[in-house]
Amino acid sequence: YHWEMDPGPTIKDGAVVQLGNYQVANRLSYYLWGSMPDATLFAAAAAGQLSTVAGIQTQATRMLSDPKAQDTIADFFDDWLDVNTLPTRPKDAIVYPMYNSTMAADMETEFRSFGVAIVSGSGLFSDLLNSTQSSVTQTLAAVYGVTGVAGSSPKAVTFDTTQRGGILSLAGFLTITGQTNGSDPVRRGHQVLTRLLCGTLPNPPATVPPVAAPTAGVSTRQRFINHDQNACTAGCHNVMDPIGFGFEHYDGIGRFRTIDPDSMTPIDATGSITLNGQ
């Protein structure tokens, strides 16, 4: 935390004030770098160059080209979708024997790099949600079913457009929102609803029955649909689960699949929700 300026007795709550050069330098630096201004930015403040749009743009452009800005951008994406908590999401070793701490670290690295590449490239939100370009290690290539990647250094790849595209199809997001032994429509739907659509949910009732355990012959989708028939779950799950069903082609670590492992039937990844009455 740092003071932008001494409030003083003459500044009223809600008042509009003119920031000085050093205050602007602080805002730029802590926003773009997450740290204090460097010598160049201090010099620009001392010379009064941060009192104009052109002066601020010059410094912002310089700062965005610095690797420190890439770290800040990567941190944003990491925090936004909770991928930085991957180490706390263990997976069932029987269901996912290939999953380990190395794979989790590679997933987070890819996720961060993907966000930085979009922001420093086209800068388009549509590309963030649709791009099929990424960089993966040999470990991650096995998850994605990508061939021709060897070693622990990330290599540029292009995903199959019929299977995935965008940040929500990356293994990091799908792993953090998957269950320990499978997919999780509720968790995935909740993330999209609250983090991308800015939706809010009412507080859950005191007693909510758990979703039935995986059962042979019953798909994940059907288990969650059955769960949503409970009167106490309708208010929340009817707006989350249909979104989450759209991710059913991905298992608990993000591998693409076409058959539900429990029911041995084709995946149904359709779903619809009502937003703003439509």
PDB file of C-alpha atoms in Angstrom:
ATOM      1  CA  TYR A   1       0.000   0.000   0.000  1.00  0.00           C
ATOM      2  CA  HIS A   2       1.198   3.521  -0.671  1.00  0.00           C
ATOM      3  CA  TRP A   3      -0.235   7.000  -0.292  1.00  0.00           C
ATOM      4  CA  GLU A   4      -1.020   8.722  -3.547  1.00  0.00           C
ATOM      5  CA  MET A   5      -1.121  12.074  -1.801  1.00  0.00           C
ATOM      6  CA  ASP A   6      -1.804  13.451   1.652  1.00  0.00           C
ATOM      7  CA  PRO A   7      -5.618  13.859   1.775  1.00  0.00           C
ATOM      8  CA  GLY A   8      -5.316  16.988   3.904  1.00  0.00           C
ATOM      9  CA  PRO A   9      -8.252  18.810   5.480  1.00  0.00           C
ATOM     10  CA  THR A  10      -9.264  20.598   2.265  1.00  0.00           C
ATOM     11  CA  ILE A  11      -9.985  17.488   0.168  1.00  0.00           C
ATOM     12  CA  LYS A  12     -13.518  16.220   0.636  1.00  0.00           C
ATOM     13  CA  ASP A  13     -14.653  12.645   0.130  1.00  0.00           C
ATOM     14  CA  GLY A  14     -15.594  12.160  -3.527  1.00  0.00           C
ATOM     15  CA  ALA A  15     -13.829  15.310  -4.692  1.00  0.00           C
ATOM     16  CA  VAL A  16     -11.988  15.372  -8.021  1.00  0.00           C
ATOM     17  CA  VAL A  17      -8.320  16.254  -7.632  1.00  0.00           C
ATOM     18  CA  GLN A  18      -5.459  16.766 -10.079  1.00  0.00           C
ATOM     19  CA  LEU A  19      -2.699  14.208  -9.634  1.00  0.00           C
ATOM     20  CA  GLY A  20       0.848  15.480  -9.686  1.00  0.00           C
ATOM     21  CA  ASN A  21       3.650  14.005 -11.792  1.00  0.00           C
ATOM     22  CA  TYR A  22       4.910  11.728  -9.019  1.00  0.00           C
ATOM     23  CA  GLN A  23       1.401  10.468  -8.280  1.00  0.00           C
ATOM     24  CA  VAL A  24       0.936   9.621 -11.972  1.00  0.00           C
ATOM     25  CA  ALA A  25       4.312   7.862 -11.940  1.00  0.00           C
ATOM     26  CA  ASN A  26       3.151   5.762  -8.991  1.00  0.00           C
ATOM     27  CA  ARG A  27      -0.081   4.845 -10.742  1.00  0.00           C
ATOM     28  CA  LEU A  28       1.713   3.824 -13.909  1.00  0.00           C
ATOM     29  CA  SER A  29       4.347   1.797 -12.132  1.00  0.00           C
ATOM     30  CA  TYR A  30       2.171  -0.081  -9.675  1.00  0.00           C
ATOM     31  CA  TYR A  31      -0.415  -0.795 -12.367  1.00  0.00           C
ATOM     32  CA  LEU A  32       1.962  -1.973 -15.095  1.00  0.00           C
ATOM     33  CA  TRP A  33       4.826  -3.374 -13.030  1.00  0.00           C
ATOM     34  CA  GLY A  34       3.399  -4.019  -9.583  1.00  0.00           C
ATOM     35  CA  SER A  35       6.299  -2.109  -8.064  1.00  0.00           C
ATOM     36  CA  MET A  36       7.753   1.362  -7.553  1.00  0.00           C
ATOM     37  CA  PRO A  37       8.852   3.604 -10.440  1.00  0.00           C
ATOM     38  CA  ASP A  38      12.303   3.134 -11.946  1.00  0.00           C
ATOM     39  CA  ALA A  39      14.879   5.878 -12.440  1.00  0.00           C
ATOM     40  CA  THR A  40      13.582   6.784 -15.902  1.00  0.00           C
ATOM     41  CA  LEU A  41      10.032   7.226 -14.655  1.00  0.00           C
ATOM     42  CA  PHE A  42      11.220   9.292 -11.685  1.00  0.00           C
ATOM     43  CA  ALA A  43      13.192  11.490 -14.090  1.00  0.00           C
ATOM     44  CA  ALA A  44      10.094  11.981 -16.262  1.00  0.00           C
ATOM     45  CA  ALA A  45       8.121  12.990 -13.173  1.00  0.00           C
ATOM     46  CA  ALA A  46      10.827  15.401 -12.064  1.00  0.00           C
ATOM     47  CA  ALA A  47      10.815  17.002 -15.526  1.00  0.00           C
ATOM     48  CA  GLY A  48       7.039  17.440 -15.439  1.00  0.00           C
ATOM     49  CA  GLN A  49       6.538  15.125 -18.429  1.00  0.00           C
ATOM     50  CA  LEU A  50       3.670  13.185 -16.859  1.00  0.00           C
ATOM     51  CA  SER A  51       1.219  16.075 -16.907  1.00  0.00           C
ATOM     52  CA  THR A  52       0.302  15.483 -20.558  1.00  0.00           C
ATOM     53  CA  VAL A  53      -1.331  12.583 -22.408  1.00  0.00           C
ATOM     54  CA  ALA A  54       1.637  12.330 -24.769  1.00  0.00           C
ATOM     55  CA  GLY A  55       4.111  12.166 -21.897  1.00  0.00           C
ATOM     56  CA  ILE A  56       2.140   9.437 -20.131  1.00  0.00           C
ATOM     57  CA  GLN A  57       1.772   7.465 -23.355  1.00  0.00           C
ATOM     58  CA  THR A  58       5.512   7.607 -23.970  1.00  0.00           C
ATOM     59  CA  GLN A  59       6.262   6.128 -20.562  1.00  0.00           C
ATOM     60  CA  ALA A  60       3.441   3.577 -20.742  1.00  0.00           C
ATOM     61  CA  THR A  61       4.707   2.319 -24.102  1.00  0.00           C
ATOM     62  CA  ARG A  62       8.221   2.007 -22.726  1.00  0.00           C
ATOM     63  CA  MET A  63       7.048   0.184 -19.627  1.00  0.00           C
ATOM     64  CA  LEU A  64       4.839  -2.252 -21.526  1.00  0.00           C
ATOM     65  CA  SER A  65       7.846  -3.387 -23.551  1.00  0.00           C
ATOM     66  CA  ASP A  66       9.664  -4.352 -20.354  1.00  0.00           C
ATOM     67  CA  PRO A  67       9.519  -8.015 -19.185  1.00  0.00           C
ATOM     68  CA  LYS A  68       8.141  -6.773 -15.862  1.00  0.00           C
ATOM     69  CA  ALA A  69       4.918  -5.810 -17.629  1.00  0.00           C
ATOM     70  CA  GLN A  70       4.594  -9.330 -19.026  1.00  0.00           C
ATOM     71  CA  ASP A  71       4.827 -10.700 -15.502  1.00  0.00           C
ATOM     72  CA  THR A  72       2.035  -8.359 -14.394  1.00  0.00           C
ATOM     73  CA  ILE A  73      -0.176  -9.434 -17.306  1.00  0.00           C
ATOM     74  CA  ALA A  74       0.534 -13.101 -16.594  1.00  0.00           C
ATOM     75  CA  ASP A  75      -0.277 -12.590 -12.908  1.00  0.00           C
ATOM     76  CA  PHE A  76      -3.632 -11.089 -13.873  1.00  0.00           C
ATOM     77  CA  PHE A  77      -4.688 -14.132 -15.888  1.00  0.00           C
ATOM     78  CA  ASP A  78      -3.316 -16.480 -13.233  1.00  0.00           C
ATOM     79  CA  ASP A  79      -5.351 -14.768 -10.506  1.00  0.00           C
ATOM     80  CA  TRP A  80      -8.453 -14.138 -12.623  1.00  0.00           C
ATOM     81  CA  LEU A  81      -9.266 -17.799 -13.206  1.00  0.00           C
ATOM     82  CA  ASP A  82      -7.498 -19.239 -10.124  1.00  0.00           C
ATOM     83  CA  VAL A  83      -4.952 -21.214 -12.138  1.00  0.00           C
ATOM     84  CA  ASN A  84      -2.338 -20.142  -9.593  1.00  0.00           C
ATOM     85  CA  THR A  85      -4.004 -22.583  -7.158  1.00  0.00           C
ATOM     86  CA  LEU A  86      -3.192 -25.648  -9.291  1.00  0.00           C
ATOM     87  CA  PRO A  87      -0.861 -27.118  -6.629  1.00  0.00           C
ATOM     88  CA  THR A  88      -3.857 -27.360  -4.278  1.00  0.00           C
ATOM     89  CA  ARG A  89      -5.975 -29.384  -6.745  1.00  0.00           C
ATOM     90  CA  PRO A  90      -4.810 -32.989  -6.448  1.00  0.00           C
ATOM     91  CA  LYS A  91      -6.022 -35.611  -8.907  1.00  0.00           C
ATOM     92  CA  ASP A  92      -6.896 -39.260  -8.417  1.00  0.00           C
ATOM     93  CA  ALA A  93      -3.707 -41.171  -9.199  1.00  0.00           C
ATOM     94  CA  ILE A  94      -5.681 -44.149 -10.490  1.00  0.00           C
ATOM     95  CA  VAL A  95      -7.779 -42.104 -12.917  1.00  0.00           C
ATOM     96  CA  TYR A  96      -4.955 -39.745 -13.936  1.00  0.00           C
ATOM     97  CA  PRO A  97      -1.661 -41.573 -13.325  1.00  0.00           C
ATOM     98  CA  MET A  98       0.208 -39.162 -15.624  1.00  0.00           C
ATOM     99  CA  TYR A  99      -0.722 -36.081 -13.563  1.00  0.00           C
ATOM    100  CA  ASN A 100       1.999 -34.758 -11.269  1.00  0.00           C
ATOM    101  CA  SER A 101       3.545 -31.516 -10.035  1.00  0.00           C
ATOM    102  CA  THR A 102       5.617 -31.137 -13.202  1.00  0.00           C
ATOM    103  CA  MET A 103       2.527 -31.314 -15.381  1.00  0.00           C
ATOM    104  CA  ALA A 104       0.717 -28.837 -13.115  1.00  0.00           C
ATOM    105  CA  ALA A 105       3.635 -26.394 -13.374  1.00  0.00           C
ATOM    106  CA  ASP A 106       3.690 -26.755 -17.166  1.00  0.00           C
ATOM    107  CA  MET A 107      -0.041 -26.065 -17.285  1.00  0.00           C
ATOM    108  CA  GLU A 108       0.340 -22.845 -15.312  1.00  0.00           C
ATOM    109  CA  THR A 109       3.289 -21.710 -17.425  1.00  0.00           C
ATOM    110  CA  GLU A 110       1.316 -22.301 -20.621  1.00  0.00           C
ATOM    111  CA  PHE A 111      -1.720 -20.486 -19.228  1.00  0.00           C
ATOM    112  CA  ARG A 112       0.329 -17.428 -18.283  1.00  0.00           C
ATOM    113  CA  SER A 113       2.165 -17.400 -21.618  1.00  0.00           C
ATOM    114  CA  PHE A 114      -1.088 -17.690 -23.553  1.00  0.00           C
ATOM    115  CA  GLY A 115      -2.529 -14.587 -21.880  1.00  0.00           C
ATOM    116  CA  VAL A 116       0.650 -12.563 -22.423  1.00  0.00           C
ATOM    117  CA  ALA A 117       0.797 -13.595 -26.086  1.00  0.00           C
ATOM    118  CA  ILE A 118      -2.748 -12.383 -26.722  1.00  0.00           C
ATOM    119  CA  VAL A 119      -2.305  -9.069 -24.902  1.00  0.00           C
ATOM    120  CA  SER A 120       1.059  -8.317 -26.523  1.00  0.00           C
ATOM    121  CA  GLY A 121      -0.190  -9.550 -29.911  1.00  0.00           C
ATOM    122  CA  SER A 122      -3.635  -8.661 -31.236  1.00  0.00           C
ATOM    123  CA  GLY A 123      -4.939  -7.546 -27.841  1.00  0.00           C
ATOM    124  CA  LEU A 124      -8.405  -8.791 -28.831  1.00  0.00           C
ATOM    125  CA  PHE A 125     -10.759 -10.399 -26.333  1.00  0.00           C
ATOM    126  CA  SER A 126     -12.123 -12.525 -29.180  1.00  0.00           C
ATOM    127  CA  ASP A 127      -8.649 -14.032 -29.665  1.00  0.00           C
ATOM    128  CA  LEU A 128      -8.396 -14.696 -25.944  1.00  0.00           C
ATOM    129  CA  LEU A 129     -11.511 -16.864 -26.273  1.00  0.00           C
ATOM    130  CA  ASN A 130     -10.775 -18.418 -29.668  1.00  0.00           C
ATOM    131  CA  SER A 131      -7.066 -18.578 -30.463  1.00  0.00           C
ATOM    132  CA  THR A 132      -5.676 -22.033 -31.245  1.00  0.00           C
ATOM    133  CA  GLN A 133      -2.032 -20.969 -30.908  1.00  0.00           C
ATOM    134  CA  SER A 134      -0.121 -21.986 -27.795  1.00  0.00           C
ATOM    135  CA  SER A 135       3.238 -23.266 -26.543  1.00  0.00           C
ATOM    136  CA  VAL A 136       3.476 -26.627 -24.795  1.00  0.00           C
ATOM    137  CA  THR A 137       6.053 -29.016 -23.390  1.00  0.00           C
ATOM    138  CA  GLN A 138       6.234 -32.702 -24.218  1.00  0.00           C
ATOM    139  CA  THR A 139       4.312 -33.412 -21.011  1.00  0.00           C
ATOM    140  CA  LEU A 140       1.447 -31.134 -22.047  1.00  0.00           C
ATOM    141  CA  ALA A 141       1.519 -32.343 -25.636  1.00  0.00           C
ATOM    142  CA  ALA A 142       0.402 -35.735 -24.343  1.00  0.00           C
ATOM    143  CA  VAL A 143      -2.620 -34.101 -22.682  1.00  0.00           C
ATOM    144  CA  TYR A 144      -3.544 -32.248 -25.861  1.00  0.00           C
ATOM    145  CA  GLY A 145      -2.834 -35.139 -28.205  1.00  0.00           C
ATOM    146  CA  VAL A 146      -0.298 -33.014 -30.070  1.00  0.00           C
ATOM    147  CA  THR A 147       2.589 -34.775 -31.828  1.00  0.00           C
ATOM    148  CA  GLY A 148       6.088 -33.609 -32.690  1.00  0.00           C
ATOM    149  CA  VAL A 149       6.881 -31.946 -29.335  1.00  0.00           C
ATOM    150  CA  ALA A 150       9.850 -33.188 -27.306  1.00  0.00           C
ATOM    151  CA  GLY A 151      11.588 -31.948 -24.187  1.00  0.00           C
ATOM    152  CA  SER A 152      10.709 -29.644 -21.322  1.00  0.00           C
ATOM    153  CA  SER A 153      11.000 -26.369 -23.256  1.00  0.00           C
ATOM    154  CA  PRO A 154       7.659 -25.070 -24.610  1.00  0.00           C
ATOM    155  CA  LYS A 155       7.206 -25.367 -28.379  1.00  0.00           C
ATOM    156  CA  ALA A 156       4.680 -23.475 -30.504  1.00  0.00           C
ATOM    157  CA  VAL A 157       1.680 -25.588 -31.500  1.00  0.00           C
ATOM    158  CA  THR A 158      -1.681 -25.141 -33.192  1.00  0.00           C
ATOM    159  CA  PHE A 159      -4.641 -26.958 -31.673  1.00  0.00           C
ATOM    160  CA  ASP A 160      -7.270 -28.820 -33.653  1.00  0.00           C
ATOM    161  CA  THR A 161     -10.053 -26.248 -34.101  1.00  0.00           C
ATOM    162  CA  THR A 162     -12.694 -28.965 -33.728  1.00  0.00           C
ATOM    163  CA  GLN A 163     -11.421 -29.755 -30.245  1.00  0.00           C
ATOM    164  CA  ARG A 164     -10.336 -26.556 -28.539  1.00  0.00           C
ATOM    165  CA  GLY A 165      -9.632 -22.858 -28.825  1.00  0.00           C
ATOM    166  CA  GLY A 166      -9.124 -20.010 -26.374  1.00  0.00           C
ATOM    167  CA  ILE A 167      -8.091 -19.700 -22.759  1.00  0.00           C
ATOM    168  CA  LEU A 168     -11.069 -21.693 -21.442  1.00  0.00           C
ATOM    169  CA  SER A 169      -9.947 -24.758 -23.367  1.00  0.00           C
ATOM    170  CA  LEU A 170      -6.442 -24.763 -21.879  1.00  0.00           C
ATOM    171  CA  ALA A 171      -5.485 -27.608 -19.576  1.00  0.00           C
ATOM    172  CA  GLY A 172      -4.760 -25.234 -16.689  1.00  0.00           C
ATOM    173  CA  PHE A 173      -8.316 -23.907 -16.544  1.00  0.00           C
ATOM    174  CA  LEU A 174      -9.883 -27.325 -17.144  1.00  0.00           C
ATOM    175  CA  THR A 175      -7.735 -28.967 -14.469  1.00  0.00           C
ATOM    176  CA  ILE A 176      -8.412 -26.362 -11.811  1.00  0.00           C
ATOM    177  CA  THR A 177     -12.155 -26.606 -12.491  1.00  0.00           C
ATOM    178  CA  GLY A 178     -12.274 -30.374 -12.855  1.00  0.00           C
ATOM    179  CA  GLN A 179     -12.964 -32.888 -10.125  1.00  0.00           C
ATOM    180  CA  THR A 180     -10.236 -35.127  -8.754  1.00  0.00           C
ATOM    181  CA  ASN A 181     -11.598 -38.020 -10.820  1.00  0.00           C
ATOM    182  CA  GLY A 182     -13.514 -36.405 -13.680  1.00  0.00           C
ATOM    183  CA  SER A 183     -15.169 -33.307 -15.101  1.00  0.00           C
ATOM    184  CA  ASP A 184     -17.197 -30.860 -13.024  1.00  0.00           C
ATOM    185  CA  PRO A 185     -20.004 -28.921 -14.754  1.00  0.00           C
ATOM    186  CA  VAL A 186     -20.797 -26.963 -11.593  1.00  0.00           C
ATOM    187  CA  ARG A 187     -17.292 -25.673 -10.961  1.00  0.00           C
ATOM    188  CA  ARG A 188     -16.682 -24.871 -14.620  1.00  0.00           C
ATOM    189  CA  GLY A 189     -20.051 -23.200 -15.051  1.00  0.00           C
ATOM    190  CA  HIS A 190     -19.534 -21.185 -11.880  1.00  0.00           C
ATOM    191  CA  GLN A 191     -16.195 -19.841 -13.100  1.00  0.00           C
ATOM    192  CA  VAL A 192     -17.603 -18.705 -16.430  1.00  0.00           C
ATOM    193  CA  LEU A 193     -20.733 -17.213 -14.865  1.00  0.00           C
ATOM    194  CA  THR A 194     -18.922 -15.236 -12.186  1.00  0.00           C
ATOM    195  CA  ARG A 195     -15.542 -14.437 -13.782  1.00  0.00           C
ATOM    196  CA  LEU A 196     -16.548 -13.800 -17.416  1.00  0.00           C
ATOM    197  CA  LEU A 197     -20.259 -12.969 -17.325  1.00  0.00           C
ATOM    198  CA  CYS A 198     -20.041 -11.055 -14.017  1.00  0.00           C
ATOM    199  CA  GLY A 199     -23.004 -13.012 -12.690  1.00  0.00           C
ATOM    200  CA  THR A 200     -23.863 -13.323  -9.027  1.00  0.00           C
ATOM    201  CA  LEU A 201     -25.475 -16.180  -7.138  1.00  0.00           C
ATOM    202  CA  PRO A 202     -27.675 -16.161  -4.036  1.00  0.00           C
ATOM    203  CA  ASN A 203     -26.336 -17.696  -0.857  1.00  0.00           C
ATOM    204  CA  PRO A 204     -26.880 -21.470  -0.920  1.00  0.00           C
ATOM    205  CA  PRO A 205     -29.454 -23.001   1.418  1.00  0.00           C
ATOM    206  CA  ALA A 206     -28.256 -24.631   4.622  1.00  0.00           C
ATOM    207  CA  THR A 207     -28.612 -28.173   3.291  1.00  0.00           C
ATOM    208  CA  VAL A 208     -27.762 -29.094  -0.293  1.00  0.00           C
ATOM    209  CA  PRO A 209     -27.575 -32.792  -1.177  1.00  0.00           C
ATOM    210  CA  PRO A 210     -24.347 -33.861  -2.875  1.00  0.00           C
ATOM    211  CA  VAL A 211     -24.214 -34.980  -6.473  1.00  0.00           C
ATOM    212  CA  ALA A 212     -24.438 -38.755  -6.791  1.00  0.00           C
ATOM    213  CA  ALA A 213     -21.135 -40.583  -7.101  1.00  0.00           C
ATOM    214  CA  PRO A 214     -20.074 -41.849 -10.542  1.00  0.00           C
ATOM    215  CA  THR A 215     -22.085 -44.890 -11.499  1.00  0.00           C
ATOM    216  CA  ALA A 216     -21.649 -47.277 -14.387  1.00  0.00           C
ATOM    217  CA  GLY A 217     -24.243 -46.590 -17.063  1.00  0.00           C
ATOM    218  CA  VAL A 218     -24.979 -43.021 -15.898  1.00  0.00           C
ATOM    219  CA  SER A 219     -23.218 -40.103 -17.597  1.00  0.00           C
ATOM    220  CA  THR A 220     -21.751 -37.139 -15.715  1.00  0.00           C
ATOM    221  CA  ARG A 221     -24.324 -34.910 -17.375  1.00  0.00           C
ATOM    222  CA  GLN A 222     -27.220 -37.076 -16.215  1.00  0.00           C
ATOM    223  CA  ARG A 223     -25.916 -37.220 -12.644  1.00  0.00           C
ATOM    224  CA  PHE A 224     -25.852 -33.433 -12.468  1.00  0.00           C
ATOM    225  CA  ILE A 225     -29.244 -33.084 -14.164  1.00  0.00           C
ATOM    226  CA  ASN A 226     -30.704 -35.456 -11.569  1.00  0.00           C
ATOM    227  CA  HIS A 227     -29.082 -33.403  -8.809  1.00  0.00           C
ATOM    228  CA  ASP A 228     -30.598 -30.204 -10.178  1.00  0.00           C
ATOM    229  CA  GLN A 229     -34.124 -31.587  -9.767  1.00  0.00           C
ATOM    230  CA  ASN A 230     -33.846 -30.893  -6.030  1.00  0.00           C
ATOM    231  CA  ALA A 231     -35.867 -27.805  -5.139  1.00  0.00           C
ATOM    232  CA  CYS A 232     -33.007 -26.355  -3.090  1.00  0.00           C
ATOM    233  CA  THR A 233     -30.564 -26.452  -6.011  1.00  0.00           C
ATOM    234  CA  ALA A 234     -32.611 -24.954  -8.847  1.00  0.00           C
ATOM    235  CA  GLY A 235     -31.888 -21.287  -8.111  1.00  0.00           C
ATOM    236  CA  CYS A 236     -28.121 -21.643  -8.531  1.00  0.00           C
ATOM    237  CA  HIS A 237     -27.483 -24.739 -10.575  1.00  0.00           C
ATOM    238  CA  ASN A 238     -29.902 -23.903 -13.368  1.00  0.00           C
ATOM    239  CA  VAL A 239     -27.686 -20.957 -14.324  1.00  0.00           C
ATOM    240  CA  MET A 240     -24.334 -22.670 -13.729  1.00  0.00           C
ATOM    241  CA  ASP A 241     -24.643 -26.256 -14.871  1.00  0.00           C
ATOM    242  CA  PRO A 242     -25.825 -25.596 -18.459  1.00  0.00           C
ATOM    243  CA  ILE A 243     -22.656 -23.536 -18.963  1.00  0.00           C
ATOM    244  CA  GLY A 244     -20.563 -26.283 -17.430  1.00  0.00           C
ATOM    245  CA  PHE A 245     -22.116 -28.905 -19.712  1.00  0.00           C
ATOM    246  CA  GLY A 246     -20.439 -27.090 -22.593  1.00  0.00           C
ATOM    247  CA  PHE A 247     -17.097 -28.363 -21.228  1.00  0.00           C
ATOM    248  CA  GLU A 248     -18.082 -32.035 -21.036  1.00  0.00           C
ATOM    249  CA  HIS A 249     -15.774 -32.928 -23.903  1.00  0.00           C
ATOM    250  CA  TYR A 250     -12.884 -32.363 -21.463  1.00  0.00           C
ATOM    251  CA  ASP A 251     -11.971 -34.666 -18.608  1.00  0.00           C
ATOM    252  CA  GLY A 252     -10.541 -33.615 -15.242  1.00  0.00           C
ATOM    253  CA  ILE A 253      -7.145 -32.631 -16.666  1.00  0.00           C
ATOM    254  CA  GLY A 254      -8.364 -31.184 -19.959  1.00  0.00           C
ATOM    255  CA  ARG A 255      -8.002 -34.135 -22.324  1.00  0.00           C
ATOM    256  CA  PHE A 256     -10.525 -34.112 -25.166  1.00  0.00           C
ATOM    257  CA  ARG A 257     -12.982 -36.992 -25.259  1.00  0.00           C
ATOM    258  CA  THR A 258     -16.066 -37.944 -27.237  1.00  0.00           C
ATOM    259  CA  ILE A 259     -17.401 -40.753 -25.018  1.00  0.00           C
ATOM    260  CA  ASP A 260     -18.556 -40.426 -21.411  1.00  0.00           C
ATOM    261  CA  PRO A 261     -16.426 -42.879 -19.383  1.00  0.00           C
ATOM    262  CA  ASP A 262     -19.276 -43.960 -17.080  1.00  0.00           C
ATOM    263  CA  SER A 263     -22.190 -44.378 -19.471  1.00  0.00           C
ATOM    264  CA  MET A 264     -20.028 -45.217 -22.515  1.00  0.00           C
ATOM    265  CA  THR A 265     -22.335 -43.011 -24.590  1.00  0.00           C
ATOM    266  CA  PRO A 266     -21.468 -40.023 -26.819  1.00  0.00           C
ATOM    267  CA  ILE A 267     -20.804 -36.798 -24.926  1.00  0.00           C
ATOM    268  CA  ASP A 268     -23.658 -34.274 -24.948  1.00  0.00           C
ATOM    269  CA  ALA A 269     -22.023 -30.849 -24.528  1.00  0.00           C
ATOM    270  CA  THR A 270     -25.087 -28.738 -25.301  1.00  0.00           C
ATOM    271  CA  GLY A 271     -26.631 -26.277 -22.884  1.00  0.00           C
ATOM    272  CA  SER A 272     -28.598 -23.031 -22.709  1.00  0.00           C
ATOM    273  CA  ILE A 273     -29.119 -20.336 -20.103  1.00  0.00           C
ATOM    274  CA  THR A 274     -31.251 -17.228 -19.739  1.00  0.00           C
ATOM    275  CA  LEU A 275     -29.407 -13.914 -19.426  1.00  0.00           C
ATOM    276  CA  ASN A 276     -31.254 -10.625 -19.038  1.00  0.00           C
ATOM    277  CA  GLY A 277     -34.516 -12.335 -19.851  1.00  0.00           C
ATOM    278  CA  GLN A 278     -33.293 -13.792 -23.143  1.00  0.00           C
TER     279      GLN A 278
END
